[in-house]
XYZ file of C-alpha atoms in Angstrom:
551
model
C -22.523 -90.220 45.950
C -20.011 -91.040 43.804
C -22.813 -91.387 40.888
C -23.710 -88.151 41.646
C -20.272 -86.535 41.211
C -19.757 -88.046 37.923
C -23.318 -86.700 36.676
C -22.294 -83.346 37.482
C -18.892 -83.761 35.714
C -20.699 -84.981 32.663
C -23.660 -82.755 32.305
C -23.865 -80.232 29.546
C -24.130 -76.140 29.910
C -27.353 -75.346 29.308
C -25.981 -72.281 26.883
C -23.967 -72.438 24.237
C -20.469 -71.121 24.502
C -19.315 -67.505 23.513
C -17.222 -68.303 20.832
C -19.932 -70.771 19.108
C -22.860 -67.769 19.915
C -20.275 -65.223 18.072
C -19.582 -67.644 15.053
C -23.416 -68.895 15.051
C -22.334 -72.482 15.160
C -23.957 -75.392 17.036
C -22.362 -75.741 20.245
C -22.145 -79.437 21.798
C -22.174 -77.715 25.270
C -19.640 -79.629 26.802
C -17.694 -78.882 29.867
C -14.947 -77.662 30.198
C -14.595 -77.216 26.768
C -16.997 -77.644 23.698
C -15.754 -79.833 21.123
C -15.432 -76.962 18.462
C -13.304 -75.098 20.346
C -11.111 -77.858 21.699
C -10.529 -78.564 17.992
C -9.641 -75.119 17.197
C -7.712 -74.578 20.289
C -9.870 -71.495 20.991
C -10.751 -70.306 24.533
C -13.779 -71.954 25.924
C -16.322 -69.857 27.907
C -19.700 -70.239 28.873
C -22.182 -67.385 29.988
C -23.162 -67.329 33.361
C -26.986 -66.688 32.640
C -29.269 -65.258 29.940
C -30.764 -61.942 29.582
C -33.158 -61.935 32.405
C -36.597 -61.917 32.010
C -39.881 -61.126 34.183
C -41.807 -64.042 34.835
C -45.443 -63.511 35.270
C -47.097 -65.940 37.768
C -50.828 -66.777 37.529
C -53.234 -66.440 40.438
C -52.392 -69.077 43.066
C -49.217 -70.450 41.445
C -46.695 -71.775 43.384
C -43.750 -70.850 40.861
C -41.246 -68.211 41.653
C -41.618 -64.587 40.478
C -39.107 -62.312 39.043
C -39.252 -58.801 40.210
C -36.963 -56.001 39.003
C -36.105 -52.633 40.996
C -36.075 -50.198 38.067
C -34.620 -47.350 40.283
C -31.643 -49.420 41.016
C -31.148 -52.006 38.295
C -31.266 -54.653 40.932
C -33.411 -57.852 40.633
C -34.659 -60.028 43.651
C -36.487 -63.086 43.780
C -39.588 -63.860 45.886
C -41.349 -67.371 46.502
C -44.902 -66.611 46.054
C -45.877 -69.999 47.636
C -46.745 -69.346 51.131
C -47.150 -73.294 52.105
C -43.132 -73.657 51.103
C -40.588 -75.271 53.069
C -39.435 -73.693 55.960
C -35.817 -74.085 54.563
C -36.064 -72.411 51.408
C -34.490 -68.882 51.342
C -34.764 -65.827 48.907
C -32.023 -66.207 46.318
C -29.399 -63.160 45.536
C -29.284 -62.064 42.129
C -25.342 -63.432 42.381
C -27.007 -67.117 42.636
C -30.168 -67.195 41.060
C -29.859 -68.542 37.749
C -32.612 -67.639 34.980
C -31.659 -70.205 32.414
C -33.050 -72.895 34.785
C -35.709 -73.421 32.238
C -37.852 -76.747 31.869
C -36.177 -79.223 30.286
C -32.600 -77.613 30.760
C -31.906 -78.396 34.510
C -28.814 -77.132 36.237
C -26.273 -79.698 37.310
C -27.279 -81.012 40.753
C -24.942 -81.308 43.807
C -23.584 -78.907 46.321
C -22.931 -75.530 45.495
C -19.418 -75.282 46.086
C -18.803 -78.300 43.312
C -20.987 -76.341 40.818
C -18.861 -74.226 38.340
C -21.766 -72.303 37.089
C -23.027 -71.343 40.282
C -19.474 -70.444 41.416
C -18.514 -68.558 38.273
C -21.540 -66.291 38.906
C -19.969 -65.004 41.940
C -17.260 -63.590 39.666
C -19.911 -60.780 38.282
C -18.338 -58.751 40.698
C -14.841 -58.645 39.046
C -13.726 -55.368 37.269
C -11.903 -56.486 34.231
C -10.680 -53.212 33.581
C -8.731 -53.425 37.203
C -7.927 -57.393 36.882
C -6.478 -56.234 33.459
C -3.814 -54.692 35.185
C -3.327 -56.500 38.098
C -3.287 -60.188 36.532
C -4.769 -60.520 33.109
C -5.046 -63.946 30.931
C -6.240 -64.146 27.623
C -9.890 -64.717 28.933
C -10.028 -61.411 30.670
C -8.510 -59.788 27.491
C -10.765 -61.330 25.556
C -13.600 -59.971 27.590
C -12.508 -56.271 27.602
C -13.993 -54.298 24.503
C -13.392 -50.555 24.262
C -16.300 -50.542 21.722
C -18.453 -51.168 24.937
C -17.423 -48.451 27.079
C -20.072 -47.659 29.718
C -20.121 -43.878 29.735
C -23.052 -41.760 30.040
C -23.338 -38.843 27.332
C -25.178 -36.327 28.585
C -27.315 -34.037 26.781
C -25.091 -30.751 26.858
C -22.215 -33.220 25.318
C -24.827 -34.315 22.650
C -25.873 -30.532 22.123
C -22.117 -29.360 21.615
C -21.419 -32.274 19.292
C -24.690 -31.868 17.428
C -26.045 -34.021 14.348
C -23.498 -35.499 11.992
C -23.677 -32.542 9.719
C -22.458 -30.445 12.708
C -19.629 -32.976 13.039
C -18.915 -32.602 9.581
C -18.598 -28.646 9.845
C -16.269 -29.130 12.837
C -14.239 -31.150 11.232
C -13.836 -29.448 8.418
C -12.898 -26.339 10.480
C -10.201 -28.247 12.087
C -8.698 -29.669 8.574
C -8.522 -25.981 7.415
C -6.858 -24.690 10.605
C -5.086 -26.872 13.244
C -4.637 -29.776 11.075
C -1.848 -27.610 8.805
C 0.462 -27.862 11.833
C -0.815 -30.918 13.870
C -1.811 -33.492 11.514
C -2.521 -36.355 13.643
C -5.575 -37.324 12.729
C -6.396 -39.109 9.400
C -9.082 -37.881 6.961
C -9.146 -40.869 5.273
C -9.685 -42.960 8.161
C -12.197 -40.456 9.936
C -14.202 -40.351 7.163
C -14.528 -44.339 6.568
C -15.122 -44.791 9.975
C -17.456 -42.132 11.460
C -20.663 -44.003 11.081
C -19.328 -46.902 12.820
C -17.904 -44.970 15.531
C -21.145 -43.586 16.191
C -22.692 -47.042 17.128
C -19.095 -48.699 18.720
C -17.198 -45.719 20.294
C -19.413 -42.970 20.496
C -18.133 -41.449 23.824
C -14.649 -41.628 22.318
C -15.883 -40.160 19.036
C -17.754 -37.249 20.939
C -14.486 -36.511 22.866
C -12.324 -35.962 19.499
C -14.956 -33.660 18.053
C -15.227 -31.669 21.018
C -11.625 -31.513 21.535
C -11.486 -30.546 17.411
C -14.179 -27.834 18.139
C -12.352 -26.650 21.201
C -8.902 -26.306 19.112
C -9.987 -24.531 16.176
C -12.538 -22.213 17.384
C -11.558 -18.656 19.256
C -11.670 -18.831 22.785
C -12.763 -15.605 24.905
C -11.794 -17.152 27.989
C -9.483 -20.148 28.606
C -11.126 -22.293 30.962
C -14.498 -21.996 29.069
C -17.484 -24.396 29.125
C -16.437 -26.158 26.172
C -13.067 -26.674 27.703
C -14.627 -27.854 30.944
C -17.117 -30.142 29.393
C -14.152 -31.772 27.085
C -12.019 -32.425 30.115
C -15.134 -34.072 31.989
C -15.747 -36.213 28.921
C -12.176 -37.278 29.041
C -12.081 -38.371 32.543
C -15.242 -40.277 32.234
C -14.002 -42.244 29.130
C -10.595 -42.933 30.917
C -12.540 -43.969 34.306
C -14.420 -46.543 32.306
C -11.271 -48.117 30.666
C -11.928 -46.680 27.362
C -8.549 -45.804 26.359
C -8.116 -46.050 22.781
C -6.236 -44.088 19.939
C -9.073 -42.007 18.993
C -9.289 -40.906 22.865
C -5.363 -40.220 22.963
C -5.557 -38.007 19.963
C -8.343 -35.937 21.577
C -6.288 -35.870 25.287
C -3.222 -34.408 22.793
C -5.473 -31.968 21.130
C -6.784 -30.922 24.732
C -3.198 -30.732 25.780
C -2.260 -28.466 22.624
C -5.291 -26.108 23.575
C -3.640 -25.879 27.272
C -0.274 -25.116 25.942
C -1.964 -22.441 23.505
C -4.219 -20.558 26.436
C -1.798 -20.830 29.079
C -3.823 -23.041 31.554
C -0.937 -24.128 33.540
C 0.212 -26.646 35.082
C -2.729 -28.695 33.672
C -0.725 -28.272 30.138
C 2.550 -30.065 31.561
C 0.517 -32.423 33.580
C -1.845 -33.251 30.369
C 1.034 -33.733 28.323
C 2.595 -36.495 30.770
C -0.658 -38.082 30.969
C -0.479 -38.506 27.013
C 2.963 -39.909 27.252
C 2.022 -42.492 29.861
C -1.510 -43.484 27.944
C 0.683 -43.746 24.701
C 2.811 -46.180 26.206
C 0.075 -48.025 27.690
C -1.425 -48.193 24.370
C 1.899 -49.244 22.524
C 1.656 -46.125 20.287
C 5.185 -45.605 21.115
C 6.023 -48.542 19.400
C 4.680 -46.825 16.332
C 7.948 -45.520 15.347
C 9.075 -48.595 13.649
C 7.383 -51.238 11.312
C 7.123 -54.083 13.906
C 3.284 -53.509 14.400
C 2.710 -54.293 10.595
C 3.436 -58.083 11.579
C 0.859 -57.908 14.298
C -1.539 -57.258 11.548
C -2.079 -53.529 12.245
C -3.166 -51.802 8.643
C -0.498 -49.500 7.697
C -2.692 -46.279 7.700
C -3.753 -46.778 11.416
C 0.127 -47.466 11.925
C 1.018 -43.999 10.154
C -1.711 -42.363 12.463
C -0.263 -44.078 15.961
C 3.198 -42.739 14.383
C 2.399 -39.386 14.001
C 0.620 -39.336 17.114
C 3.678 -40.279 19.112
C 5.708 -37.780 17.197
C 3.382 -34.772 18.348
C 3.826 -36.025 21.917
C 7.193 -36.076 21.818
C 7.323 -32.457 20.623
C 4.676 -31.430 23.377
C 6.907 -33.093 25.787
C 10.080 -30.934 24.681
C 7.844 -27.824 24.272
C 5.961 -27.665 27.703
C 9.781 -28.384 29.166
C 10.165 -25.261 31.535
C 13.668 -24.769 29.930
C 12.385 -24.181 26.370
C 9.919 -21.385 27.930
C 11.880 -19.431 30.454
C 15.370 -18.151 30.809
C 15.785 -19.463 34.361
C 18.642 -21.912 34.982
C 16.805 -23.316 38.017
C 14.533 -25.296 35.473
C 17.665 -26.979 33.784
C 17.684 -29.920 35.515
C 13.815 -30.965 34.852
C 13.610 -34.066 32.738
C 11.511 -35.019 29.936
C 8.796 -37.671 30.152
C 9.509 -39.387 27.020
C 12.632 -40.938 25.646
C 14.393 -39.450 22.597
C 13.847 -41.722 19.362
C 16.824 -43.652 17.895
C 17.945 -43.063 14.630
C 16.046 -45.888 13.103
C 12.700 -44.237 14.067
C 10.767 -43.397 11.269
C 9.408 -40.267 10.380
C 5.873 -39.399 9.162
C 5.244 -39.637 5.336
C 4.534 -36.777 3.280
C 1.233 -34.917 4.807
C -0.475 -34.743 1.535
C -0.157 -38.176 0.497
C -1.181 -39.224 4.188
C -4.581 -37.504 3.715
C -5.405 -38.925 0.220
C -4.482 -42.270 1.563
C -1.588 -42.881 -1.148
C 1.165 -43.164 0.669
C 2.581 -46.801 2.044
C 5.420 -48.477 4.440
C 7.734 -48.007 1.638
C 7.289 -44.055 1.724
C 8.590 -44.191 5.349
C 12.131 -42.517 6.030
C 14.229 -43.253 8.946
C 15.588 -40.366 11.114
C 19.042 -41.146 10.847
C 18.749 -40.089 6.765
C 16.128 -37.470 7.206
C 18.874 -34.441 6.429
C 19.618 -36.481 2.949
C 15.963 -36.362 1.707
C 13.185 -34.365 0.719
C 10.340 -34.683 3.712
C 6.921 -33.634 4.232
C 5.960 -30.876 6.539
C 4.872 -32.669 9.716
C 7.783 -34.759 9.633
C 10.488 -31.709 9.000
C 8.723 -29.997 11.963
C 8.956 -33.292 14.361
C 12.619 -33.538 12.825
C 13.746 -30.904 15.935
C 12.528 -33.070 18.406
C 16.196 -34.646 19.064
C 18.011 -31.194 18.728
C 15.552 -29.700 21.440
C 16.273 -32.693 23.632
C 19.847 -31.784 23.281
C 19.379 -28.206 23.997
C 17.316 -28.794 27.134
C 19.973 -30.771 28.483
C 22.989 -28.917 27.436
C 21.488 -25.339 28.498
C 23.775 -24.798 31.053
C 26.795 -25.273 28.815
C 28.961 -22.723 27.256
C 28.816 -21.506 24.255
C 31.720 -22.863 22.695
C 30.946 -26.155 23.786
C 27.480 -26.007 22.277
C 28.798 -24.275 18.735
C 28.309 -27.488 16.760
C 24.743 -27.994 18.069
C 24.064 -24.348 17.244
C 25.130 -25.037 13.745
C 23.226 -28.036 13.339
C 19.939 -26.204 14.085
C 20.569 -23.485 11.730
C 21.205 -26.114 9.349
C 17.393 -27.424 9.880
C 16.141 -24.333 9.526
C 17.644 -23.462 6.262
C 16.595 -26.956 5.413
C 13.089 -26.226 6.283
C 13.205 -22.783 4.496
C 14.381 -24.186 1.078
C 11.345 -27.199 1.282
C 8.456 -24.816 2.694
C 8.911 -21.635 0.365
C 4.914 -21.937 -0.581
C 3.940 -22.875 3.020
C 4.892 -20.297 5.276
C 2.729 -21.649 7.991
C 4.505 -24.787 8.577
C 7.756 -22.895 8.072
C 7.142 -20.606 10.764
C 6.359 -23.284 13.040
C 9.598 -25.071 12.336
C 11.641 -22.257 12.632
C 9.801 -21.425 15.837
C 10.648 -24.554 17.601
C 14.029 -24.557 16.536
C 14.740 -20.930 17.591
C 13.454 -21.914 20.968
C 16.313 -24.459 21.357
C 18.921 -21.521 20.665
C 16.837 -19.694 23.190
C 17.224 -22.739 25.565
C 21.195 -22.787 24.921
C 21.064 -19.102 25.193
C 20.038 -18.896 28.688
C 21.958 -16.554 31.012
C 24.890 -17.848 32.720
C 25.205 -17.540 36.223
C 27.597 -14.603 37.318
C 29.216 -13.582 40.460
C 28.213 -10.230 41.779
C 29.918 -7.064 40.195
C 31.012 -9.549 37.126
C 30.767 -7.959 33.703
C 28.230 -8.752 31.202
C 28.762 -8.440 27.637
C 26.603 -8.613 24.757
C 27.416 -12.377 23.757
C 26.013 -12.920 27.221
C 22.714 -11.644 26.124
C 22.055 -12.405 22.667
C 24.285 -14.918 20.271
C 24.209 -14.534 16.592
C 21.644 -16.917 16.381
C 19.517 -15.294 18.864
C 19.675 -12.201 16.552
C 18.738 -14.187 14.016
C 15.584 -15.712 16.109
C 14.507 -12.028 16.966
C 14.373 -10.994 13.315
C 12.497 -14.088 12.486
C 10.101 -13.292 15.174
C 9.776 -9.813 13.718
C 9.185 -11.019 10.123
C 6.706 -13.336 11.432
C 4.683 -10.450 12.992
C 5.306 -8.192 10.224
C 4.706 -10.430 6.803
C 3.208 -13.392 8.175
C 0.728 -12.324 10.747
C -2.124 -11.147 8.341
C -5.424 -11.711 9.423
C -6.137 -14.586 7.085
C -3.354 -16.466 8.430
C -3.497 -15.712 12.129
C -6.185 -18.390 13.026
C -3.667 -21.042 11.410
C -0.429 -20.140 13.520
C 0.517 -22.629 16.374
C 1.000 -21.365 19.731
C 4.487 -22.656 19.460
C 5.152 -19.270 17.420
C 3.845 -17.221 20.471
C 6.412 -18.979 22.452
C 9.320 -18.006 20.199
C 8.117 -14.133 19.921
C 7.727 -14.078 23.745
C 11.552 -15.165 24.289
C 12.688 -13.029 21.412
C 10.809 -9.867 23.293
C 12.626 -10.587 26.558
C 15.964 -10.781 24.952
C 15.410 -7.181 23.137
C 14.295 -5.835 26.244
C 17.650 -6.927 28.009
C 19.292 -5.114 25.159
C 17.272 -2.339 25.512
C 18.079 -1.644 29.321
C 21.275 -2.879 29.368
C 24.150 -0.623 28.642
C 26.575 -2.471 26.676
C 29.129 -1.494 24.040
C 27.737 -2.048 20.184
C 24.001 -2.204 21.419
C 21.832 0.223 19.218
C 19.605 0.363 22.434
C 17.185 2.567 19.926
C 16.902 -0.496 17.527
C 16.092 -2.656 20.377
C 13.533 -0.589 21.962
C 11.872 -0.505 18.086
C 12.233 -4.535 18.168
C 10.416 -4.392 21.605
C 7.446 -2.668 20.609
C 7.197 -4.558 17.005
C 7.087 -7.820 19.194
C 4.614 -6.568 21.862
C 2.369 -5.542 19.022
C 2.756 -8.990 17.237
C 1.732 -10.773 20.466
C -1.364 -8.130 20.651
C -2.490 -9.204 16.872
C -2.253 -12.698 18.083
C -4.161 -12.779 21.748
C -7.783 -13.246 19.769
C -6.203 -16.837 18.955
C -4.207 -17.679 21.301
C -5.110 -15.985 24.908
C -1.363 -17.080 26.301
C -0.322 -14.176 24.371
C -2.426 -11.678 26.600
C 0.244 -13.393 29.721
C 3.239 -12.491 27.865
C 1.917 -9.008 27.438
C 1.193 -8.818 30.875
C 4.564 -10.409 32.101
C 6.344 -8.015 29.586
C 4.701 -5.001 31.249
C 5.470 -6.264 34.711
C 9.247 -6.165 33.415
C 8.635 -2.404 32.477
C 6.950 -1.577 35.730
C 9.878 -3.323 37.821
C 12.405 -1.635 35.604
C 11.377 1.365 37.017
C 11.308 0.978 40.584
């Protein structure tokens, strides 16, 4: 018996290990580790079985035949020898090894002592789940996002189209959304398009659908294209196919939901993006530490831009920045504020051309002292918006310094973006939203006098003037498709303040001028509702206020 056990321990595997097969080298097939893997200190793992083949048994043959059930994809073994021993039993797919070929016998001995047969029982292990429960290096090596098992339907394939169709979708995205949300590298996308069609087809199709969704006009918010993109996003994530590409797509879908007023899905989607970004380590891209981990700088910059976008969306989705209602003032953010040493995105043109490098990155603490790119100046407002959300219930004297800082950022953006009015409008919009958050109406006891300063500060009046200027000067037809939805949120807040000034009999208020501003802002929202459907919702809310004021 001892002799038999020793022969089992010394037996070779019938197959080469995975490392040797991948590197195309000769494997000595020793257990538990082959000589080459042991020499190079690599994880040595032997496959359980070769690809199963159909063995055609001849007439009257006493060999076992292997049959496959095509409908279920499962195989079963049947013994065609009617005179076989009564102790023989049908072998299950988990215990049958098709590599038991002549000349390569499996090690003998009890099944419980046979590592090959025992490992076959691990086929039921879900590696994606195991990664989060108790992962080791072997499990992490076996996981591969490139081979995500996702069924791509014909409907998805038709929406994506051919390679030429993909390129047309991408061009439309570059010319519109990419101007104010440049989170996808043009160079990276071009270089890896064909390879992703093979290795990450599901994630690529999801990103293309999200780009098409966000850059195309929508007649209805919950369109078939939107539903298809959300379903594919769910399928990719259910299969464990999380990667930077799928997170980029999820972020664009969240922007679509914000722009077309799909709530509360927009808030949930932003929080979901933040959680997945943390899972993938994208939140660590604000430093240069990942460069030492072998991540190319271009990919690091792409991750950095993605996380800055998620930070901004988290603050724009917060109710305090959208509603003048202090019942929302205790709403917390999903993401943490960046620290002063966090790096901002590099210049957008250099990023798209692939000419920027690590030395071009600027930390947040010196951002006011140097010239920044458009997107960097835009996300520069993230910590200021965070402070405005947290301090929305403070009196104006306490928040005076914060207001001055916000106005300084607006002036800085104006001097840097004279030629690019689209990005300037977006920057001003998010900054003035922070001002509106600080100007949330204070709680007052019944009968207490309300003054003009309680309705609109000097910064709020400037925000209203800017909103009107956007509508009258920047809202030409060829610019409308390129404006971000953040502009509409700011316009509605300006409309709401103007409406209050119009209906409150306050000394020093020109009610006729306030009425004119209300009509101009409503007309501006009407102009943009063919691009962002949330404008229609804002118009209905304004109409509701008018009706309730007459009751």
